[in-house]
Amino acid sequence: MDLMDKKLIKISKFLGFILRHKPESINLTLDQQGWAEVDQLINLAAQKGTKIDFSILEKIVANDDKQRFSFSQDQSKIRANQGHSIEVDLSLKPQTPPEYLFHGTATRFIKSISQQGLLKKSRQYVHLSANKSTAISVGQRYGTPVLLKIRAKKMQEIGYSFFLSDNGVWLTDRVPRAFIDFPEQ
Ligand code: HQG
């Protein structure tokens, strides 16, 4: 990883924090759809000591490993594609999920998940992925990863809604335990 990559990752983390969780920490306000004015973001971040310019934002939007951020069409605004803990309306339309989706978690959460199902915790949705390897790396963030297989299509057939974020993450309100296949211990 070269220095530039390191800088971009640092700013991408900063953006994730600001655009998903705490815009007020730099006195920024997001609109209802989660958009921040790019100029405002740049100015307010600078006031709090984080130097960002438009070309860095362009690089992050284009190259972020999970495509976490998007510009509005005219590039005057930027937002996070998913992962919010603050209330935003991403205007995602319900979609039919594949038969199975995956959720990566850590061993220490399994007992509670087997009792309560998957809950969204501090975020707006439970996050699921179509491929196993993504789910495993998500779970790894919290400890020894465990892969849960979710009967998504069944859930949708009985009335649960699923949404697909612009960066390919499947989102739903909750997953009752009956739709989760736990790995054998
Ligand atoms: C767990 C990252 C106990 C859940 C990733 C997870 C993702 C329960 C944790 C995105 C539970 C919440 C989201 C229950 C759920 N009892 N634990 N009943 N129900 N949990 O970070 O899915 O890199 O809010 O399994 O790639 O880990 O930030 O959710 O372990 O897409 O862009 O509670 O964040 O994206 O943790 O990750 P999180 P997540 P970024």
Tab-separated table of C-alpha atoms and ligand atoms in Angstrom:
chain	number	residue	atom	x	y	z
A	1	MET	CA	0.000	0.000	0.000
A	2	ASP	CA	1.557	3.347	-0.959
A	3	LEU	CA	1.164	6.633	0.875
A	4	MET	CA	-1.607	7.842	-1.402
A	5	ASP	CA	-3.654	4.707	-0.738
A	6	LYS	CA	-3.224	5.234	2.972
A	7	LYS	CA	-4.406	8.806	2.692
A	8	LEU	CA	-7.433	7.796	0.630
A	9	ILE	CA	-8.406	5.066	3.108
A	10	LYS	CA	-8.133	7.536	5.972
A	11	ILE	CA	-10.366	10.043	4.207
A	12	SER	CA	-12.794	7.311	3.168
A	13	LYS	CA	-13.152	6.337	6.846
A	14	PHE	CA	-13.650	9.971	7.801
A	15	LEU	CA	-16.337	10.320	5.103
A	16	GLY	CA	-18.077	7.168	6.307
A	17	PHE	CA	-18.211	8.558	9.820
A	18	ILE	CA	-19.521	11.953	8.665
A	19	LEU	CA	-21.952	10.818	5.963
A	20	ARG	CA	-23.389	7.786	7.796
A	21	HIS	CA	-23.247	8.604	11.461
A	22	LYS	CA	-22.211	12.054	12.681
A	23	PRO	CA	-22.453	14.951	10.179
A	24	GLU	CA	-23.015	17.292	13.134
A	25	SER	CA	-19.477	16.625	14.351
A	26	ILE	CA	-18.292	19.067	11.651
A	27	ASN	CA	-21.542	21.125	11.737
A	28	LEU	CA	-22.673	19.616	8.437
A	29	THR	CA	-26.322	18.907	7.670
A	30	LEU	CA	-27.459	16.254	5.228
A	31	ASP	CA	-30.724	16.502	3.324
A	32	GLN	CA	-33.433	13.863	3.764
A	33	GLN	CA	-31.872	11.666	1.108
A	34	GLY	CA	-28.538	11.732	2.881
A	35	TRP	CA	-26.787	14.140	0.489
A	36	ALA	CA	-24.151	16.642	1.603
A	37	GLU	CA	-23.178	19.679	-0.481
A	38	VAL	CA	-19.637	18.938	-1.662
A	39	ASP	CA	-18.412	22.533	-1.171
A	40	GLN	CA	-19.858	22.663	2.319
A	41	LEU	CA	-18.323	19.316	3.226
A	42	ILE	CA	-14.893	20.465	2.034
A	43	ASN	CA	-15.103	23.768	3.943
A	44	LEU	CA	-16.458	22.352	7.179
A	45	ALA	CA	-13.973	19.470	7.184
A	46	ALA	CA	-11.125	21.972	6.714
A	47	GLN	CA	-12.373	23.993	9.691
A	48	LYS	CA	-12.026	20.842	11.812
A	49	GLY	CA	-8.557	20.085	10.458
A	50	THR	CA	-9.286	17.507	7.730
A	51	LYS	CA	-8.058	18.644	4.333
A	52	ILE	CA	-10.107	17.250	1.455
A	53	ASP	CA	-10.389	18.551	-2.067
A	54	PHE	CA	-12.632	17.686	-4.965
A	55	SER	CA	-10.076	15.501	-6.729
A	56	ILE	CA	-9.656	13.350	-3.609
A	57	LEU	CA	-13.425	12.899	-3.407
A	58	GLU	CA	-13.485	11.930	-7.082
A	59	LYS	CA	-10.799	9.312	-6.467
A	60	ILE	CA	-12.648	7.882	-3.492
A	61	VAL	CA	-16.008	7.719	-5.280
A	62	ALA	CA	-14.349	5.969	-8.221
A	63	ASN	CA	-11.927	3.656	-6.398
A	64	ASP	CA	-13.263	2.902	-2.922
A	65	ASP	CA	-13.024	-0.869	-2.452
A	66	LYS	CA	-16.699	-1.158	-1.552
A	67	GLN	CA	-17.998	1.746	-3.631
A	68	ARG	CA	-19.275	3.305	-0.421
A	69	PHE	CA	-20.051	6.782	-1.825
A	70	SER	CA	-21.811	8.384	-4.812
A	71	PHE	CA	-22.012	11.835	-6.318
A	72	SER	CA	-25.256	13.412	-7.493
A	73	GLN	CA	-25.417	13.686	-11.287
A	74	ASP	CA	-23.936	17.188	-11.375
A	75	GLN	CA	-21.338	16.201	-8.734
A	76	SER	CA	-22.474	19.017	-6.436
A	77	LYS	CA	-23.506	16.534	-3.735
A	78	ILE	CA	-22.126	13.359	-2.220
A	79	ARG	CA	-23.651	10.640	-0.024
A	80	ALA	CA	-22.961	7.205	1.430
A	81	ASN	CA	-24.649	4.367	-0.471
A	82	GLN	CA	-25.552	2.422	2.672
A	83	GLY	CA	-24.519	1.822	6.269
A	84	HIS	CA	-26.278	4.790	7.878
A	85	SER	CA	-27.202	4.959	11.513
A	86	ILE	CA	-28.938	8.310	10.968
A	87	GLU	CA	-32.380	8.319	9.425
A	88	VAL	CA	-32.065	8.931	5.656
A	89	ASP	CA	-34.316	8.046	2.753
A	90	LEU	CA	-32.219	6.410	0.021
A	91	SER	CA	-35.377	5.892	-2.095
A	92	LEU	CA	-34.470	2.254	-2.703
A	93	LYS	CA	-37.141	0.173	-4.376
A	94	PRO	CA	-37.980	-3.286	-3.034
A	95	GLN	CA	-36.335	-6.025	-5.089
A	96	THR	CA	-36.579	-9.781	-5.315
A	97	PRO	CA	-33.547	-11.295	-3.593
A	98	PRO	CA	-31.800	-14.492	-4.663
A	99	GLU	CA	-32.853	-17.678	-2.932
A	100	TYR	CA	-30.106	-17.299	-0.339
A	101	LEU	CA	-28.226	-14.302	1.027
A	102	PHE	CA	-25.378	-14.364	3.543
A	103	HIS	CA	-24.586	-12.526	6.747
A	104	GLY	CA	-21.182	-12.595	8.378
A	105	THR	CA	-21.052	-12.206	12.104
A	106	ALA	CA	-18.761	-13.230	14.964
A	107	THR	CA	-18.970	-16.322	17.181
A	108	ARG	CA	-19.689	-14.220	20.262
A	109	PHE	CA	-23.002	-12.973	18.777
A	110	ILE	CA	-24.339	-16.377	17.747
A	111	LYS	CA	-26.169	-17.231	20.949
A	112	SER	CA	-28.080	-13.980	20.922
A	113	ILE	CA	-28.793	-14.184	17.164
A	114	SER	CA	-30.142	-17.702	17.599
A	115	GLN	CA	-32.564	-16.307	20.166
A	116	GLN	CA	-33.557	-12.981	18.585
A	117	GLY	CA	-32.773	-13.354	14.902
A	118	LEU	CA	-30.735	-10.663	13.130
A	119	LEU	CA	-31.441	-7.134	14.326
A	120	LYS	CA	-30.250	-3.929	12.697
A	121	LYS	CA	-28.607	-2.683	15.910
A	122	SER	CA	-27.438	0.889	15.364
A	123	ARG	CA	-27.880	0.903	11.575
A	124	GLN	CA	-30.968	1.513	9.447
A	125	TYR	CA	-31.029	-2.053	8.113
A	126	VAL	CA	-29.602	-5.533	8.561
A	127	HIS	CA	-26.855	-5.911	5.919
A	128	LEU	CA	-26.674	-9.052	3.786
A	129	SER	CA	-24.550	-10.033	0.824
A	130	ALA	CA	-24.993	-12.268	-2.169
A	131	ASN	CA	-21.535	-13.776	-1.818
A	132	LYS	CA	-20.011	-15.729	1.003
A	133	SER	CA	-16.546	-14.193	0.957
A	134	THR	CA	-17.883	-10.657	1.457
A	135	ALA	CA	-20.002	-11.855	4.369
A	136	ILE	CA	-17.025	-13.579	5.982
A	137	SER	CA	-14.887	-10.438	5.817
A	138	VAL	CA	-17.759	-8.415	7.320
A	139	GLY	CA	-17.966	-10.891	10.212
A	140	GLN	CA	-14.203	-10.840	10.703
A	141	ARG	CA	-14.414	-7.208	11.842
A	142	TYR	CA	-15.868	-8.389	15.153
A	143	GLY	CA	-13.910	-11.574	15.890
A	144	THR	CA	-13.900	-15.157	14.671
A	145	PRO	CA	-16.260	-15.023	11.692
A	146	VAL	CA	-19.369	-17.157	11.301
A	147	LEU	CA	-21.272	-17.381	8.059
A	148	LEU	CA	-25.071	-17.392	8.301
A	149	LYS	CA	-27.190	-18.466	5.356
A	150	ILE	CA	-30.463	-16.575	5.070
A	151	ARG	CA	-33.505	-17.928	3.229
A	152	ALA	CA	-34.138	-14.559	1.634
A	153	LYS	CA	-36.504	-15.545	-1.147
A	154	LYS	CA	-38.779	-17.347	1.332
A	155	MET	CA	-38.844	-14.258	3.534
A	156	GLN	CA	-39.778	-12.073	0.604
A	157	GLU	CA	-42.525	-14.460	-0.458
A	158	ILE	CA	-44.227	-14.041	2.886
A	159	GLY	CA	-43.993	-10.257	2.853
A	160	TYR	CA	-40.568	-9.059	4.029
A	161	SER	CA	-39.046	-6.324	1.857
A	162	PHE	CA	-35.503	-6.416	0.518
A	163	PHE	CA	-33.572	-3.517	-0.971
A	164	LEU	CA	-30.347	-3.466	-2.978
A	165	SER	CA	-28.069	-0.486	-2.314
A	166	ASP	CA	-26.204	1.241	-5.148
A	167	ASN	CA	-23.075	-0.625	-4.089
A	168	GLY	CA	-24.640	-4.076	-4.088
A	169	VAL	CA	-25.427	-4.584	-0.399
A	170	TRP	CA	-28.772	-6.251	0.360
A	171	LEU	CA	-30.765	-4.552	3.097
A	172	THR	CA	-33.761	-5.662	5.135
A	173	ASP	CA	-35.395	-4.656	8.421
A	174	ARG	CA	-34.750	-7.833	10.368
A	175	VAL	CA	-34.269	-11.550	9.874
A	176	PRO	CA	-36.321	-13.813	12.152
A	177	ARG	CA	-34.394	-16.839	13.408
A	178	ALA	CA	-36.609	-19.228	11.450
A	179	PHE	CA	-34.981	-18.034	8.199
A	180	ILE	CA	-31.384	-18.417	9.358
A	181	ASP	CA	-29.321	-21.547	8.751
A	182	PHE	CA	-26.652	-21.746	11.445
A	183	PRO	CA	-23.490	-23.737	10.744
A	184	GLU	CA	-23.109	-26.979	12.678
A	185	GLN	CA	-21.054	-26.463	15.868
B	1	HQG	C1	-24.709	-8.399	15.025
B	1	HQG	C2	-19.559	-2.652	6.797
B	1	HQG	C3	-26.348	-10.031	18.740
B	1	HQG	C4	-24.414	-8.487	13.545
B	1	HQG	C5	-19.856	-4.030	6.277
B	1	HQG	C6	-23.176	-7.603	13.456
B	1	HQG	C7	-21.349	-4.081	6.141
B	1	HQG	C8	-26.433	-9.261	16.588
B	1	HQG	C9	-23.410	-6.567	14.532
B	1	HQG	C10	-21.852	-2.984	7.035
B	1	HQG	C11	-27.817	-9.511	16.526
B	1	HQG	C12	-23.825	-5.214	13.983
B	1	HQG	C13	-22.648	-3.532	8.172
B	1	HQG	C14	-28.446	-10.047	17.679
B	1	HQG	C15	-27.210	-8.712	14.623
B	1	HQG	N1	-27.673	-10.306	18.755
B	1	HQG	N2	-25.699	-9.516	17.688
B	1	HQG	N3	-29.764	-10.346	17.738
B	1	HQG	N4	-28.271	-9.162	15.313
B	1	HQG	N5	-26.090	-8.775	15.390
B	1	HQG	O1	-21.428	-3.115	11.910
B	1	HQG	O2	-23.574	-6.252	9.250
B	1	HQG	O3	-16.927	-1.332	5.776
B	1	HQG	O4	-23.857	-2.614	12.463
B	1	HQG	O5	-24.195	-9.810	13.144
B	1	HQG	O6	-19.202	-4.285	5.071
B	1	HQG	O7	-21.451	-6.155	10.659
B	1	HQG	O8	-18.477	0.080	7.136
B	1	HQG	O9	-23.348	-4.491	10.950
B	1	HQG	O10	-22.027	-8.355	13.736
B	1	HQG	O11	-21.827	-3.883	4.833
B	1	HQG	O12	-18.571	0.129	4.640
B	1	HQG	O13	-24.473	-7.054	15.357
B	1	HQG	O14	-20.697	-2.293	7.518
B	1	HQG	O15	-19.365	-1.788	5.763
B	1	HQG	O16	-22.695	-4.652	13.368
B	1	HQG	O17	-21.871	-4.445	8.934
B	1	HQG	P1	-22.800	-3.612	12.185
B	1	HQG	P2	-22.537	-5.447	9.958
B	1	HQG	P3	-18.261	-0.663	5.859
